[in-house]
PDB file of C-alpha atoms and ligand atoms in Angstrom:
ATOM      1  CA  UNK Z  12      54.382  22.999  54.403  1.00 80.00           C
ATOM      2  CA  UNK Z  13      55.624  20.639  51.719  1.00 93.00           C
ATOM      3  CA  UNK Z  14      52.738  18.830  50.005  1.00 95.00           C
ATOM      4  CA  UNK Z  15      53.862  15.326  50.979  1.00 96.00           C
ATOM      5  CA  UNK Z  16      54.338  16.499  54.575  1.00 95.00           C
ATOM      6  CA  UNK Z  17      50.683  17.580  54.536  1.00 95.00           C
ATOM      7  CA  UNK Z  18      49.676  14.205  53.158  1.00 96.00           C
ATOM      8  CA  UNK Z  19      51.734  12.340  55.759  1.00 96.00           C
ATOM      9  CA  UNK Z  20      50.676  14.467  58.722  1.00 96.00           C
ATOM     10  CA  UNK Z  21      46.936  14.743  58.074  1.00 98.00           C
ATOM     11  CA  UNK Z  22      44.592  12.711  60.271  1.00 98.00           C
ATOM     12  CA  UNK Z  23      40.837  12.545  60.572  1.00 98.00           C
ATOM     13  CA  UNK Z  24      39.996  14.571  63.683  1.00 97.00           C
ATOM     14  CA  UNK Z  25      36.966  13.580  65.756  1.00 96.00           C
ATOM     15  CA  UNK Z  26      37.492  15.690  68.906  1.00 96.00           C
ATOM     16  CA  UNK Z  27      37.642  19.497  68.871  1.00 97.00           C
ATOM     17  CA  UNK Z  28      38.600  22.372  71.154  1.00 97.00           C
ATOM     18  CA  UNK Z  29      35.968  25.025  71.957  1.00 96.00           C
ATOM     19  CA  UNK Z  30      37.914  27.602  69.936  1.00 97.00           C
ATOM     20  CA  UNK Z  31      36.587  29.669  67.051  1.00 98.00           C
ATOM     21  CA  UNK Z  32      38.198  29.454  63.615  1.00 98.00           C
ATOM     22  CA  UNK Z  33      39.511  32.786  62.355  1.00 98.00           C
ATOM     23  CA  UNK Z  34      37.650  34.414  59.450  1.00 98.00           C
ATOM     24  CA  UNK Z  35      40.769  34.555  57.283  1.00 98.00           C
ATOM     25  CA  UNK Z  36      41.220  30.825  57.615  1.00 98.00           C
ATOM     26  CA  UNK Z  37      37.631  30.183  56.546  1.00 98.00           C
ATOM     27  CA  UNK Z  38      38.231  32.446  53.575  1.00 98.00           C
ATOM     28  CA  UNK Z  39      41.355  30.468  52.623  1.00 98.00           C
ATOM     29  CA  UNK Z  40      39.338  27.243  52.802  1.00 98.00           C
ATOM     30  CA  UNK Z  41      36.740  28.775  50.502  1.00 98.00           C
ATOM     31  CA  UNK Z  42      39.469  29.684  48.035  1.00 98.00           C
ATOM     32  CA  UNK Z  43      40.842  26.138  48.084  1.00 98.00           C
ATOM     33  CA  UNK Z  44      37.342  24.895  47.225  1.00 98.00           C
ATOM     34  CA  UNK Z  45      36.699  27.535  44.576  1.00 98.00           C
ATOM     35  CA  UNK Z  46      39.960  26.930  42.721  1.00 98.00           C
ATOM     36  CA  UNK Z  47      39.645  23.132  42.534  1.00 98.00           C
ATOM     37  CA  UNK Z  48      39.319  21.550  39.103  1.00 98.00           C
ATOM     38  CA  UNK Z  49      35.964  20.213  37.917  1.00 98.00           C
ATOM     39  CA  UNK Z  50      34.637  18.303  34.915  1.00 98.00           C
ATOM     40  CA  UNK Z  51      34.415  20.683  31.938  1.00 97.00           C
ATOM     41  CA  UNK Z  52      35.209  23.407  34.487  1.00 98.00           C
ATOM     42  CA  UNK Z  53      31.491  23.205  35.262  1.00 98.00           C
ATOM     43  CA  UNK Z  54      31.824  24.224  38.923  1.00 98.00           C
ATOM     44  CA  UNK Z  55      28.369  22.842  39.688  1.00 98.00           C
ATOM     45  CA  UNK Z  56      28.861  23.193  43.397  1.00 98.00           C
ATOM     46  CA  UNK Z  57      28.314  25.107  46.616  1.00 98.00           C
ATOM     47  CA  UNK Z  58      30.282  25.156  49.852  1.00 98.00           C
ATOM     48  CA  UNK Z  59      28.629  26.056  53.162  1.00 98.00           C
ATOM     49  CA  UNK Z  60      30.762  26.850  56.207  1.00 98.00           C
ATOM     50  CA  UNK Z  61      28.238  26.630  59.011  1.00 98.00           C
ATOM     51  CA  UNK Z  62      29.050  28.513  62.220  1.00 98.00           C
ATOM     52  CA  UNK Z  63      25.518  29.397  63.306  1.00 97.00           C
ATOM     53  CA  UNK Z  64      24.829  27.365  66.505  1.00 96.00           C
ATOM     54  CA  UNK Z  65      21.168  26.721  65.679  1.00 96.00           C
ATOM     55  CA  UNK Z  66      22.016  25.392  62.232  1.00 97.00           C
ATOM     56  CA  UNK Z  67      24.822  23.268  63.665  1.00 96.00           C
ATOM     57  CA  UNK Z  68      22.410  21.800  66.186  1.00 94.00           C
ATOM     58  CA  UNK Z  69      20.075  20.854  63.347  1.00 94.00           C
ATOM     59  CA  UNK Z  70      22.943  19.299  61.393  1.00 95.00           C
ATOM     60  CA  UNK Z  71      23.862  17.143  64.372  1.00 93.00           C
ATOM     61  CA  UNK Z  72      20.472  15.485  64.106  1.00 91.00           C
ATOM     62  CA  UNK Z  73      21.176  14.643  60.475  1.00 92.00           C
ATOM     63  CA  UNK Z  74      24.077  12.264  61.157  1.00 87.00           C
ATOM     64  CA  UNK Z  75      23.511   8.543  61.355  1.00 83.00           C
ATOM     65  CA  UNK Z  76      25.711   7.855  64.376  1.00 85.00           C
ATOM     66  CA  UNK Z  77      28.191  10.584  65.310  1.00 81.00           C
ATOM     67  CA  UNK Z  78      26.416  13.693  66.618  1.00 78.00           C
ATOM     68  CA  UNK Z  79      29.139  14.271  69.257  1.00 86.00           C
ATOM     69  CA  UNK Z  80      31.792  14.893  66.652  1.00 87.00           C
ATOM     70  CA  UNK Z  81      29.670  17.627  65.090  1.00 91.00           C
ATOM     71  CA  UNK Z  82      28.617  19.001  68.483  1.00 90.00           C
ATOM     72  CA  UNK Z  83      32.205  19.863  69.421  1.00 92.00           C
ATOM     73  CA  UNK Z  84      33.320  21.428  66.160  1.00 96.00           C
ATOM     74  CA  UNK Z  85      32.850  25.224  65.805  1.00 97.00           C
ATOM     75  CA  UNK Z  86      32.321  24.883  62.054  1.00 98.00           C
ATOM     76  CA  UNK Z  87      30.537  22.287  59.968  1.00 98.00           C
ATOM     77  CA  UNK Z  88      31.496  22.059  56.310  1.00 98.00           C
ATOM     78  CA  UNK Z  89      28.710  21.091  53.915  1.00 98.00           C
ATOM     79  CA  UNK Z  90      29.419  20.532  50.217  1.00 98.00           C
ATOM     80  CA  UNK Z  91      26.571  20.339  47.734  1.00 98.00           C
ATOM     81  CA  UNK Z  92      26.340  19.656  44.023  1.00 98.00           C
ATOM     82  CA  UNK Z  93      24.102  21.499  41.569  1.00 98.00           C
ATOM     83  CA  UNK Z  94      22.487  19.765  38.591  1.00 97.00           C
ATOM     84  CA  UNK Z  95      25.267  18.771  36.197  1.00 97.00           C
ATOM     85  CA  UNK Z  96      25.588  16.632  33.057  1.00 95.00           C
ATOM     86  CA  UNK Z  97      27.004  13.197  33.755  1.00 92.00           C
ATOM     87  CA  UNK Z  98      30.473  12.372  32.488  1.00 96.00           C
ATOM     88  CA  UNK Z  99      31.032  10.036  29.522  1.00 95.00           C
ATOM     89  CA  UNK Z 100      32.861   7.654  31.849  1.00 97.00           C
ATOM     90  CA  UNK Z 101      29.612   7.042  33.721  1.00 95.00           C
ATOM     91  CA  UNK Z 102      30.772   8.491  37.037  1.00 96.00           C
ATOM     92  CA  UNK Z 103      28.733  11.135  38.810  1.00 97.00           C
ATOM     93  CA  UNK Z 104      30.028  14.616  38.048  1.00 98.00           C
ATOM     94  CA  UNK Z 105      28.843  15.896  41.425  1.00 98.00           C
ATOM     95  CA  UNK Z 106      30.486  13.080  43.353  1.00 98.00           C
ATOM     96  CA  UNK Z 107      33.837  13.345  41.615  1.00 98.00           C
ATOM     97  CA  UNK Z 108      33.974  17.153  41.491  1.00 98.00           C
ATOM     98  CA  UNK Z 109      32.979  17.541  45.131  1.00 98.00           C
ATOM     99  CA  UNK Z 110      35.389  14.834  46.285  1.00 98.00           C
ATOM    100  CA  UNK Z 111      38.236  16.737  44.634  1.00 98.00           C
ATOM    101  CA  UNK Z 112      37.165  20.152  45.929  1.00 98.00           C
ATOM    102  CA  UNK Z 113      36.611  18.842  49.460  1.00 98.00           C
ATOM    103  CA  UNK Z 114      40.023  17.186  49.379  1.00 98.00           C
ATOM    104  CA  UNK Z 115      41.498  20.595  48.591  1.00 98.00           C
ATOM    105  CA  UNK Z 116      39.617  21.989  51.614  1.00 98.00           C
ATOM    106  CA  UNK Z 117      40.798  19.105  53.796  1.00 98.00           C
ATOM    107  CA  UNK Z 118      44.458  19.635  52.868  1.00 98.00           C
ATOM    108  CA  UNK Z 119      44.238  23.406  53.220  1.00 98.00           C
ATOM    109  CA  UNK Z 120      42.747  22.829  56.685  1.00 98.00           C
ATOM    110  CA  UNK Z 121      45.806  20.748  57.523  1.00 98.00           C
ATOM    111  CA  UNK Z 122      48.106  23.501  56.290  1.00 97.00           C
ATOM    112  CA  UNK Z 123      46.248  26.015  58.472  1.00 98.00           C
ATOM    113  CA  UNK Z 124      46.568  23.828  61.564  1.00 98.00           C
ATOM    114  CA  UNK Z 125      42.896  22.858  61.584  1.00 98.00           C
ATOM    115  CA  UNK Z 126      41.291  19.476  62.060  1.00 98.00           C
ATOM    116  CA  UNK Z 127      38.743  18.022  59.639  1.00 98.00           C
ATOM    117  CA  UNK Z 128      36.944  14.710  59.321  1.00 97.00           C
ATOM    118  CA  UNK Z 129      35.194  13.718  56.146  1.00 97.00           C
ATOM    119  CA  UNK Z 130      31.793  12.211  56.969  1.00 96.00           C
ATOM    120  CA  UNK Z 131      29.740   9.952  54.817  1.00 94.00           C
ATOM    121  CA  UNK Z 132      27.417   8.927  57.646  1.00 94.00           C
ATOM    122  CA  UNK Z 133      24.699  11.545  57.234  1.00 95.00           C
ATOM    123  CA  UNK Z 134      21.180  11.733  55.866  1.00 95.00           C
ATOM    124  CA  UNK Z 135      21.494  13.956  52.812  1.00 96.00           C
ATOM    125  CA  UNK Z 136      17.847  14.993  52.742  1.00 95.00           C
ATOM    126  CA  UNK Z 137      17.907  15.997  56.411  1.00 95.00           C
ATOM    127  CA  UNK Z 138      21.042  18.067  55.883  1.00 97.00           C
ATOM    128  CA  UNK Z 139      19.425  19.783  52.925  1.00 96.00           C
ATOM    129  CA  UNK Z 140      16.350  20.596  54.977  1.00 95.00           C
ATOM    130  CA  UNK Z 141      18.354  21.739  58.012  1.00 96.00           C
ATOM    131  CA  UNK Z 142      20.039  24.418  55.899  1.00 97.00           C
ATOM    132  CA  UNK Z 143      16.875  25.114  53.889  1.00 97.00           C
ATOM    133  CA  UNK Z 144      18.690  24.438  50.617  1.00 98.00           C
ATOM    134  CA  UNK Z 145      16.764  24.155  47.340  1.00 97.00           C
ATOM    135  CA  UNK Z 146      15.713  20.628  46.288  1.00 96.00           C
ATOM    136  CA  UNK Z 147      18.091  20.548  43.316  1.00 97.00           C
ATOM    137  CA  UNK Z 148      21.127  20.751  45.599  1.00 97.00           C
ATOM    138  CA  UNK Z 149      22.596  17.337  46.351  1.00 97.00           C
ATOM    139  CA  UNK Z 150      24.628  17.016  49.536  1.00 98.00           C
ATOM    140  CA  UNK Z 151      27.817  15.086  48.812  1.00 98.00           C
ATOM    141  CA  UNK Z 152      29.924  15.564  51.933  1.00 97.00           C
ATOM    142  CA  UNK Z 153      29.849  17.062  55.402  1.00 97.00           C
ATOM    143  CA  UNK Z 154      32.726  17.492  57.840  1.00 97.00           C
ATOM    144  CA  UNK Z 155      33.394  18.969  61.270  1.00 97.00           C
ATOM    145  CA  UNK Z 156      36.172  21.578  61.213  1.00 98.00           C
ATOM    146  CA  UNK Z 157      38.104  23.258  64.011  1.00 98.00           C
ATOM    147  CA  UNK Z 158      41.132  23.061  66.248  1.00 98.00           C
ATOM    148  CA  UNK Z 159      41.961  19.486  67.175  1.00 98.00           C
ATOM    149  CA  UNK Z 160      41.624  18.200  70.732  1.00 97.00           C
ATOM    150  CA  UNK Z 161      43.378  14.962  69.859  1.00 97.00           C
ATOM    151  CA  UNK Z 162      46.455  13.759  67.982  1.00 96.00           C
ATOM    152  CA  UNK Z 163      45.510  10.397  66.492  1.00 97.00           C
ATOM    153  CA  UNK Z 164      48.152   7.894  65.514  1.00 98.00           C
ATOM    154  CA  UNK Z 165      48.455   7.256  61.778  1.00 97.00           C
ATOM    155  CA  UNK Z 166      46.066   4.613  60.493  1.00 98.00           C
ATOM    156  CA  UNK Z 167      47.489   1.772  58.476  1.00 98.00           C
ATOM    157  CA  UNK Z 168      47.502   1.767  54.702  1.00 98.00           C
ATOM    158  CA  UNK Z 169      47.959  -1.030  52.193  1.00 98.00           C
ATOM    159  CA  UNK Z 170      51.468  -1.424  50.860  1.00 98.00           C
ATOM    160  CA  UNK Z 171      52.344   0.386  47.636  1.00 98.00           C
ATOM    161  CA  UNK Z 172      52.726  -2.901  45.770  1.00 98.00           C
ATOM    162  CA  UNK Z 173      49.159  -3.832  46.717  1.00 98.00           C
ATOM    163  CA  UNK Z 174      47.599  -0.716  45.203  1.00 98.00           C
ATOM    164  CA  UNK Z 175      50.018   0.726  42.629  1.00 98.00           C
ATOM    165  CA  UNK Z 176      50.810  -1.152  39.446  1.00 98.00           C
ATOM    166  CA  UNK Z 177      53.449  -0.036  36.949  1.00 98.00           C
ATOM    167  CA  UNK Z 178      52.592  -1.342  33.483  1.00 98.00           C
TER     168      UNK Z 178
HETATM  169  C1  FMN C 220      34.376   9.288  51.855  1.00 53.97           C
HETATM  170  C2  FMN C 220      34.740   9.204  53.321  1.00 53.97           C
HETATM  171  C3  FMN C 220      33.747   9.056  54.274  1.00 53.97           C
HETATM  172  C4  FMN C 220      34.077   9.006  55.638  1.00 53.97           C
HETATM  173  N1  FMN C 220      33.072   8.953  56.559  1.00 53.97           N
HETATM  174  C5  FMN C 220      33.377   8.981  57.864  1.00 53.97           C
HETATM  175  C6  FMN C 220      32.352   9.014  58.829  1.00 53.97           C
HETATM  176  O1  FMN C 220      31.164   9.042  58.519  1.00 53.97           O
HETATM  177  N2  FMN C 220      32.715   9.043  60.150  1.00 53.97           N
HETATM  178  C7  FMN C 220      34.034   9.053  60.529  1.00 53.97           C
HETATM  179  O2  FMN C 220      34.294   9.090  61.730  1.00 53.97           O
HETATM  180  N3  FMN C 220      35.038   9.047  59.632  1.00 53.97           N
HETATM  181  C8  FMN C 220      34.732   9.013  58.308  1.00 53.97           C
HETATM  182  N4  FMN C 220      35.739   9.046  57.370  1.00 53.97           N
HETATM  183  C9  FMN C 220      37.165   9.097  57.795  1.00 53.97           C
HETATM  184  C10 FMN C 220      37.856   7.739  57.567  1.00 53.97           C
HETATM  185  O3  FMN C 220      37.424   6.822  58.546  1.00 53.97           O
HETATM  186  C11 FMN C 220      39.378   7.976  57.645  1.00 53.97           C
HETATM  187  O4  FMN C 220      39.777   8.809  56.582  1.00 53.97           O
HETATM  188  C12 FMN C 220      40.160   6.663  57.579  1.00 53.97           C
HETATM  189  O5  FMN C 220      39.876   5.844  58.693  1.00 53.97           O
HETATM  190  C13 FMN C 220      41.683   6.912  57.545  1.00 53.97           C
HETATM  191  O6  FMN C 220      42.095   7.657  58.688  1.00 53.97           O
HETATM  192  P1  FMN C 220      42.834   9.036  58.494  1.00 53.97           P
HETATM  193  O7  FMN C 220      41.926   9.955  57.716  1.00 53.97           O
HETATM  194  O8  FMN C 220      43.088   9.581  59.885  1.00 53.97           O
HETATM  195  O9  FMN C 220      44.089   8.771  57.742  1.00 53.97           O
HETATM  196  C14 FMN C 220      35.437   9.101  56.031  1.00 53.97           C
HETATM  197  C15 FMN C 220      36.432   9.256  55.066  1.00 53.97           C
HETATM  198  C16 FMN C 220      36.096   9.328  53.732  1.00 53.97           C
HETATM  199  C17 FMN C 220      37.196   9.559  52.710  1.00 53.97           C
END
């Protein structure tokens, strides 16, 4: 699919079919993550594609308000940062690197016909404990992943002139 078609068509998906995601698709998502750019090419990151039902049940408890969304999805994506030097610009290397890499995963999911919903409403420490990850790993994003059971309408965006300035 053309890149801008992916961008136009993608929606956050919050309802999922009880259908497994094929292994080759999970592998493609891992490649999209692995090949993303990162500050100084540091690659201070880990991606977990959680299919294990017991672990998914634990992850559901780690959300602040939306356990149902995670309960339906056959896969939960968890992205974690490893200790990394901060960037000169003052932004968090982990936050920026993982946002880029997870965006690659999100768009590859769209290309593969899979739904995805970025989630910021989770308790990072509880997610870390649920997966028994080492204390130095910092959870940046989680997302349900699977075949969509809904087709949401596009959500509104600000007009180009409100957000893009040509100087
Ligand atoms: C950083 C980030 C955090 C988000 N957290 C949540 C969340 O916790 N729960 C949720 O339902 N959607 C969450 N979303 C999805 C946004 O609500 C969604 O992207 C936005 O409403 C635009 O809709 P669209 O993705 O379908 O275009 C998050 C999106 C981003 C980028």
